[in-house]
Coordinates of C-alpha atoms in Angstrom, one line a residue:
X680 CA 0.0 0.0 0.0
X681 CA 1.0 3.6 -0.5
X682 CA 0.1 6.9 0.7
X683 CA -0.1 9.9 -1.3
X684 CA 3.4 11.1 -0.2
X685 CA 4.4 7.7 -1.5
X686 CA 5.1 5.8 1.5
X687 CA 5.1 2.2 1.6
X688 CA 2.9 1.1 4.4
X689 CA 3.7 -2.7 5.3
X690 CA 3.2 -2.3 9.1
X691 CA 1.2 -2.6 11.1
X692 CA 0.7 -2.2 14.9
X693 CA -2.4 -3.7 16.4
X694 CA -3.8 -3.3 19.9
X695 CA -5.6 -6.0 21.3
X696 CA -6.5 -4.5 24.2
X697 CA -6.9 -1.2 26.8
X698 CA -6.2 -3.0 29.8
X699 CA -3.2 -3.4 31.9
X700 CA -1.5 -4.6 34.7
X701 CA 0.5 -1.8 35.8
X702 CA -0.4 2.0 36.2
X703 CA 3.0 3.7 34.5
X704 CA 3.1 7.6 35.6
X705 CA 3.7 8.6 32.5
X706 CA 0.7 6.3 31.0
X707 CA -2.5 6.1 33.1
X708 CA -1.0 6.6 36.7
X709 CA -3.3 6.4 39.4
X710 CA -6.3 8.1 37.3
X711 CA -9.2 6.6 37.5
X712 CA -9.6 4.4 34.3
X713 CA -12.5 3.2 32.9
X714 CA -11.7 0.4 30.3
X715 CA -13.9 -0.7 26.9
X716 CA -16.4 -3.2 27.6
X717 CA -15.1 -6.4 26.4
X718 CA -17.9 -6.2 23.7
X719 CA -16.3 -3.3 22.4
X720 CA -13.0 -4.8 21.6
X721 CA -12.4 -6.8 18.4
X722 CA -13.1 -10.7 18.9
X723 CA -10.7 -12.7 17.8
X724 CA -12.0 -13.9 14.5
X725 CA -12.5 -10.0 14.0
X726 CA -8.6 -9.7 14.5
X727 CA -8.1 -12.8 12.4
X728 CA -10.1 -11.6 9.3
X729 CA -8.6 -8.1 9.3
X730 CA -5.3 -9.7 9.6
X731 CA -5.6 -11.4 6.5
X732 CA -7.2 -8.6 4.9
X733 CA -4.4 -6.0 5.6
X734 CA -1.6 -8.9 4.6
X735 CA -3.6 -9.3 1.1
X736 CA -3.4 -5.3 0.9
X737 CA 0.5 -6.0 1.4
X738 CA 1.4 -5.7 5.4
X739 CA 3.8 -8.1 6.2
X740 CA 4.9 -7.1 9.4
X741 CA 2.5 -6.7 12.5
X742 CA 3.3 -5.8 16.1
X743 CA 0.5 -7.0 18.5
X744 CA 0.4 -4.2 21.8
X745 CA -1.9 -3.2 24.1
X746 CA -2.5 -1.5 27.1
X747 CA -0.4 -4.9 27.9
X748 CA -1.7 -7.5 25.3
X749 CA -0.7 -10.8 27.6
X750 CA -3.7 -10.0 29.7
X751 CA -6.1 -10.5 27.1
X752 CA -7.6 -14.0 28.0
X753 CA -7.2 -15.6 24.5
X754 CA -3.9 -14.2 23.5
X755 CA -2.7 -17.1 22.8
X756 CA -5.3 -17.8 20.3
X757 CA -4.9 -14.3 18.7
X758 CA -1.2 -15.0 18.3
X759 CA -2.3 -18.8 17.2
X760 CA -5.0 -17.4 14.1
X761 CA -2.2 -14.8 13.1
X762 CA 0.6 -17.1 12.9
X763 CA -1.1 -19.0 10.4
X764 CA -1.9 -16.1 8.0
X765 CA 0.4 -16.5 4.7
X766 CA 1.1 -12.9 4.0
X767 CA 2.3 -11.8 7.5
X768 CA 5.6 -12.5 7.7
X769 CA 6.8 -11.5 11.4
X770 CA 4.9 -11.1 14.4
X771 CA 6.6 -8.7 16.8
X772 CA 5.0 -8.7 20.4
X773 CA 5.6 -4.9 22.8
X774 CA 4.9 -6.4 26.2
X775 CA 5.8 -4.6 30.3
X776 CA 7.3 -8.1 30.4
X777 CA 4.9 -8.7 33.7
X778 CA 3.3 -12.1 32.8
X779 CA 5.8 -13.0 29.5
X780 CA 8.1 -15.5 31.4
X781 CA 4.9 -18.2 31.1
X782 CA 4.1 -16.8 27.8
X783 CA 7.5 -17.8 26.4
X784 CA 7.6 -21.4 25.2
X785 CA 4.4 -20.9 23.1
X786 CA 5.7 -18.3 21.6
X787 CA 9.1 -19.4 20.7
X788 CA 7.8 -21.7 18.0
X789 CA 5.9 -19.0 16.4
X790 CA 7.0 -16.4 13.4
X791 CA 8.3 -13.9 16.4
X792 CA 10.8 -11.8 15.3
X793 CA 11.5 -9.9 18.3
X794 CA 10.3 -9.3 21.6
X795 CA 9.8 -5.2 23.0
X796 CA 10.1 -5.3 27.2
X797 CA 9.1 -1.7 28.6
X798 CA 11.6 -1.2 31.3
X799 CA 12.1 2.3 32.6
X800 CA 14.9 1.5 35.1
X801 CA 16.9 -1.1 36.9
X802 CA 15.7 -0.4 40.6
X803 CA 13.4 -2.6 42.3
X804 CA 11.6 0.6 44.0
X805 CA 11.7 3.1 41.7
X806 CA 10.1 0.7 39.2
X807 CA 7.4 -0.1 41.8
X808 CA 7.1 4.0 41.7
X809 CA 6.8 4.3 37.8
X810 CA 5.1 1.5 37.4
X811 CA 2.5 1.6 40.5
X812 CA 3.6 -1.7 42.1
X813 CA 5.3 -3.3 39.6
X814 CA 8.0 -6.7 40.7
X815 CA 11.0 -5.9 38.4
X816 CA 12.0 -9.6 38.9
X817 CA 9.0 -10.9 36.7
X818 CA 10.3 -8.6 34.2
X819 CA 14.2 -9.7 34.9
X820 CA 13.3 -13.6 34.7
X821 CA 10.8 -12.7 31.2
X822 CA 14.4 -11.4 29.9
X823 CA 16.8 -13.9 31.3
X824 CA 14.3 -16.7 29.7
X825 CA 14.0 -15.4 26.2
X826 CA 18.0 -14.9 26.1
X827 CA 17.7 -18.7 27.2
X828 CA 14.8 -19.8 24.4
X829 CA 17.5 -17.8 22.2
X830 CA 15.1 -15.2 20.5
X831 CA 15.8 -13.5 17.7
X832 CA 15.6 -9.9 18.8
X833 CA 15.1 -9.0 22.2
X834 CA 14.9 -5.4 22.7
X835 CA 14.3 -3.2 26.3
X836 CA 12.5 0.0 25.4
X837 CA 13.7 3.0 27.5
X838 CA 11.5 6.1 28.3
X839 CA 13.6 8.7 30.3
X840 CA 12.2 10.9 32.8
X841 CA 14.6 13.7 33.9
X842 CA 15.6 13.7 37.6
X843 CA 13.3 9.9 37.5
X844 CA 15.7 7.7 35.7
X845 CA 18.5 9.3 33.6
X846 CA 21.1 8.7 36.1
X847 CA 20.3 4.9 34.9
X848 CA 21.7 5.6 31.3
X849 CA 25.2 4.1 31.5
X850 CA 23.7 0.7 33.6
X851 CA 21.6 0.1 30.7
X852 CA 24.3 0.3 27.9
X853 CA 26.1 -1.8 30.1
X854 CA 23.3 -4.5 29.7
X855 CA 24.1 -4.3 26.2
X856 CA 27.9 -5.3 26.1
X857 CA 26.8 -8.1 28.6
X858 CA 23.6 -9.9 27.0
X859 CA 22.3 -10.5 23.5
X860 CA 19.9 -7.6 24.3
X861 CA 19.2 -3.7 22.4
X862 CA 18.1 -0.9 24.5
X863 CA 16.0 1.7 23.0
X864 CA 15.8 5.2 24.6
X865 CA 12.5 6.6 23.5
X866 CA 11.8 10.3 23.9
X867 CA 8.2 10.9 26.1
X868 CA 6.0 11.8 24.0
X869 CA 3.6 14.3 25.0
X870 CA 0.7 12.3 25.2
X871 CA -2.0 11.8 27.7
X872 CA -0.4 12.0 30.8
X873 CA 3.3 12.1 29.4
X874 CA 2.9 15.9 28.9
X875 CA 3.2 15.8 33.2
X876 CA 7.2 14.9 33.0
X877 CA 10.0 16.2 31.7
X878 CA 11.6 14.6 29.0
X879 CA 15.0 14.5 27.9
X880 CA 16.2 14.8 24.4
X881 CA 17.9 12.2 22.3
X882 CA 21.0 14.4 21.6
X883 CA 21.4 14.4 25.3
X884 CA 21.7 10.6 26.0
X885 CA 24.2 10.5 22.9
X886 CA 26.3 13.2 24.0
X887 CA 26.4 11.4 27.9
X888 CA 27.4 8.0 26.4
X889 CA 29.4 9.0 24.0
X890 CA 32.1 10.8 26.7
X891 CA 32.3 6.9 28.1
X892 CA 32.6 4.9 24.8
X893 CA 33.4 4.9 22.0
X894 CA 30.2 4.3 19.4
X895 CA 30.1 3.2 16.4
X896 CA 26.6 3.3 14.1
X897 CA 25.4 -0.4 13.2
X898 CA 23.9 0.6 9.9
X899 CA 22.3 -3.2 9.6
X900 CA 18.7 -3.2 9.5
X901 CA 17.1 -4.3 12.4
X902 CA 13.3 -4.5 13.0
X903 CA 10.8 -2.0 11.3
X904 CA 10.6 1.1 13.2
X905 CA 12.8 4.3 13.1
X906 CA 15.2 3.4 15.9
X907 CA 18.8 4.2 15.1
X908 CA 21.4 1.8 16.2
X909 CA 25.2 2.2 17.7
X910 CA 27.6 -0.1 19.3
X911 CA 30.0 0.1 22.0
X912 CA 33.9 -1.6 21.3
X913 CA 32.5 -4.3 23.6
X914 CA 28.7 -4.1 22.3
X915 CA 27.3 -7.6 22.0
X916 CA 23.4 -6.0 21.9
X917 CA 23.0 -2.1 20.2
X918 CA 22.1 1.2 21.6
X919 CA 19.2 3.0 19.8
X920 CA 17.6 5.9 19.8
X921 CA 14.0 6.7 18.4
X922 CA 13.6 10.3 18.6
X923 CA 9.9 11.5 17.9
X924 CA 10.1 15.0 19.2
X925 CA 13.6 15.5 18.8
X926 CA 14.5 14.7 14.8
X927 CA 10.9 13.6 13.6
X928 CA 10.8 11.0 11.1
X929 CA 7.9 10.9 9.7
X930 CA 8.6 11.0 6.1
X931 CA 9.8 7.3 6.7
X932 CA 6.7 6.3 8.3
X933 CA 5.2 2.8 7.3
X934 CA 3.1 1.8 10.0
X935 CA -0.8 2.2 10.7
X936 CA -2.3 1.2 13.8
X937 CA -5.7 -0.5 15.2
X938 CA -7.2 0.4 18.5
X939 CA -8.7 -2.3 20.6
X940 CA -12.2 -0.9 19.6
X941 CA -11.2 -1.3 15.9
X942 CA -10.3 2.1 14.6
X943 CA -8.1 2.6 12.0
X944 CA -5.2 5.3 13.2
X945 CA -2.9 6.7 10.6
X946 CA -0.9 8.9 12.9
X947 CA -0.2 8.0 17.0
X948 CA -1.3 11.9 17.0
X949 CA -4.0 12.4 15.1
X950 CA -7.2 11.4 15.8
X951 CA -8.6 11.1 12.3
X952 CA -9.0 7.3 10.7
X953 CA -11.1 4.9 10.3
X954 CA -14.1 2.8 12.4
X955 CA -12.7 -0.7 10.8
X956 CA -15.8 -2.7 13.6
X957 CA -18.5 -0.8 12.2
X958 CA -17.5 -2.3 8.5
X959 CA -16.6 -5.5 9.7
X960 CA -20.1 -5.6 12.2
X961 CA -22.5 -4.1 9.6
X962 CA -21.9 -7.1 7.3
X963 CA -19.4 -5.5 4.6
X964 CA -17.4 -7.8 2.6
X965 CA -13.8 -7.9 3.0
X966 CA -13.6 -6.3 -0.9
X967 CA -15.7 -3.3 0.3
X968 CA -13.3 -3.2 3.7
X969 CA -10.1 -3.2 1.5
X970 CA -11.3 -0.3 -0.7
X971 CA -12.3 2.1 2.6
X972 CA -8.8 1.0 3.9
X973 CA -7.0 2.3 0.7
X974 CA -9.1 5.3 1.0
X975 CA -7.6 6.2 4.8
X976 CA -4.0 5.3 3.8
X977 CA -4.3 7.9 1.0
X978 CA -5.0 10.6 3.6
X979 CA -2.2 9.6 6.1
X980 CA -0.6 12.8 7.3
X981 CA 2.4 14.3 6.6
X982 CA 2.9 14.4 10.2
X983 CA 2.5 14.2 13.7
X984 CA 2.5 17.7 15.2
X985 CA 3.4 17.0 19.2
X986 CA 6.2 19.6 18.9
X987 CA 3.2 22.0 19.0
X988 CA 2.8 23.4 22.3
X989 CA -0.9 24.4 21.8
X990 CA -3.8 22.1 21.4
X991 CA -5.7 21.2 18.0
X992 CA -9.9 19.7 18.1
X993 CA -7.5 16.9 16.0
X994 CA -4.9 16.1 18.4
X995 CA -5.6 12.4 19.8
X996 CA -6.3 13.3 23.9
X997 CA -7.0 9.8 24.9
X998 CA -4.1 7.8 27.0
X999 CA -1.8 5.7 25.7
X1000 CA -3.3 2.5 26.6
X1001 CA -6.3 3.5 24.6
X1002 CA -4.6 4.7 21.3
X1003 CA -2.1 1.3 20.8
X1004 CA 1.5 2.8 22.0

């Protein structure tokens, strides 16, 4: 598929669900949340027959998120139905890493080409703080297992907080030149409650690491997002960057996104798209789904605009764990 600004859009990042098991400060906190009704979230064959319609419109990649997607009670079948589609060629998972240690051995046999573990620091008690009560030791024994099972890509994504967790910076390159592992710092984004914290700029983190090693860029392609990797002289894992706010990338963009309700989002920002559960529930055919698909990916935007400091009626308000992170 391609967009009027000619971008190939193969990607795509489906939420399976709003829920979660932690409250992240920077996500929902300790607002109170009111989740969809499980009637409002796509059933399974729903996911399963838009999955095969977006891989016949020419995704090939697909990351299933959430909210956290392993507390969805048939994730296993989800992952099951999509594994078996033809077209889609890897199935990448973003997970807090909470309940992935018993997830692992079904999943190891599946077309997962990496697994993305959200983990903001390295301290037991400040990742209860971020993370409202959170046991980093799940998360540590998730990681230590998939290094065991011998994935293929095993990636920690970083989101730094200043005066929360940049002093962690250097411990977290050093997991890389120890394990088989990437870390990814990710600039906050100012969405939902991520517009309460200060975040810290890309070219900041660089500079730091950079006066204690020596980096060289790994130019080799890994994964589909906009990360850019480096290694250290002893790197066995990469550093990356993805830098939304900081050097914006959308002209590169391939990705769309479903919501757990079923929308179709063409920008994390935006709010325009399209209601994909109101085609697939009013009893349209997959041939009239397909053409109203083409029709949104022709009117992706150029680009998000969260550099803007005041608001726009289009801006997406909701919380993360409702738009698909």
């Amino acid at each position: 598929m391609k967009d009027k600004l000619n971008r190939n859009i193969d990607y795509l990042r489906l939420s399976i669900t709003d829920r979660c098991n932690l409250r992240c400060k920077y996500c929902m906190g300790n607002k109170d949340i009111v989740f969809l009704p499980k009637d409002e979230l796509l059933s399974s064959n729903e996911i399963e027959r838009l999955v095969k319609i977006f891989s016949e419109l020419g995704i090939k990649k697909l990351r299933i998120t959430g909210g956290e997607p392993l507390v969805r009670r048939n994730f296993r079948e989800i992952v099951e139905n999509i594994n078996n589609i033809s077209g889609i060629e890897e199935i990448n998972i973003t997970t807090n890493g909470i309940r992935l240690e018993e997830e692992l051995e079904f999943l190891s046999n599946k077309k997962i080409q990496s697994l993305n573990i959200s983990l903001d620091t390295l301290k037991a008690d400040l990742y209860r703080d971020i993370t409202g009560g959170g046991d980093i030791n799940k998360v540590l024994n998730s990681i230590h297992k998939a290094i065991a099972l011998k994935f293929k890509r095993i990636k920690l994504n970083v989101v730094l907080v200043k005066g929360k967790n940049d002093s962690e910076i250097m411990d977290f390159v050093n997991l890389t030149e120890k394990y088989p592992i990437d870390v990814r710092f990710i600039e906050l984004m100012p969405i939902g409650l991520g517009k309460e914290f200060l975040p810290i700029s890309n070219d900041e983190v660089l500079s730091l690491i950079s006066k204690e090693r020596s980096l060289t860029p790994f130019n080799k392609r890994i994964g589909s997002g906009p990360a850019k990797y480096y290694k250290t002289e002893k790197g066995i894992g990469c550093i990356g960057f993805i830098t939304p706010i900081s050097h914006n990338f959308c002209e590169q963009c391939n990705r769309i996104r479903v919501t757990p309700e079923g929308f179709l989002k063409l920008c994390l920002h935006w709010s325009s798209g399209l209601n994909l559960k109101e085609l697939l529930r009013n009893g349209s055919s997959n041939e009239k789904i397909k053409e109203k698909i083409l029709q949104a990916i022709n009117d992706k935007p150029d680009k998000h605009n969260m550099e803007k400091k005041e608001e726009d009626k289009n801006f997406d308000k909701r919380y993360m764990n409702r738009i698909g992170g």
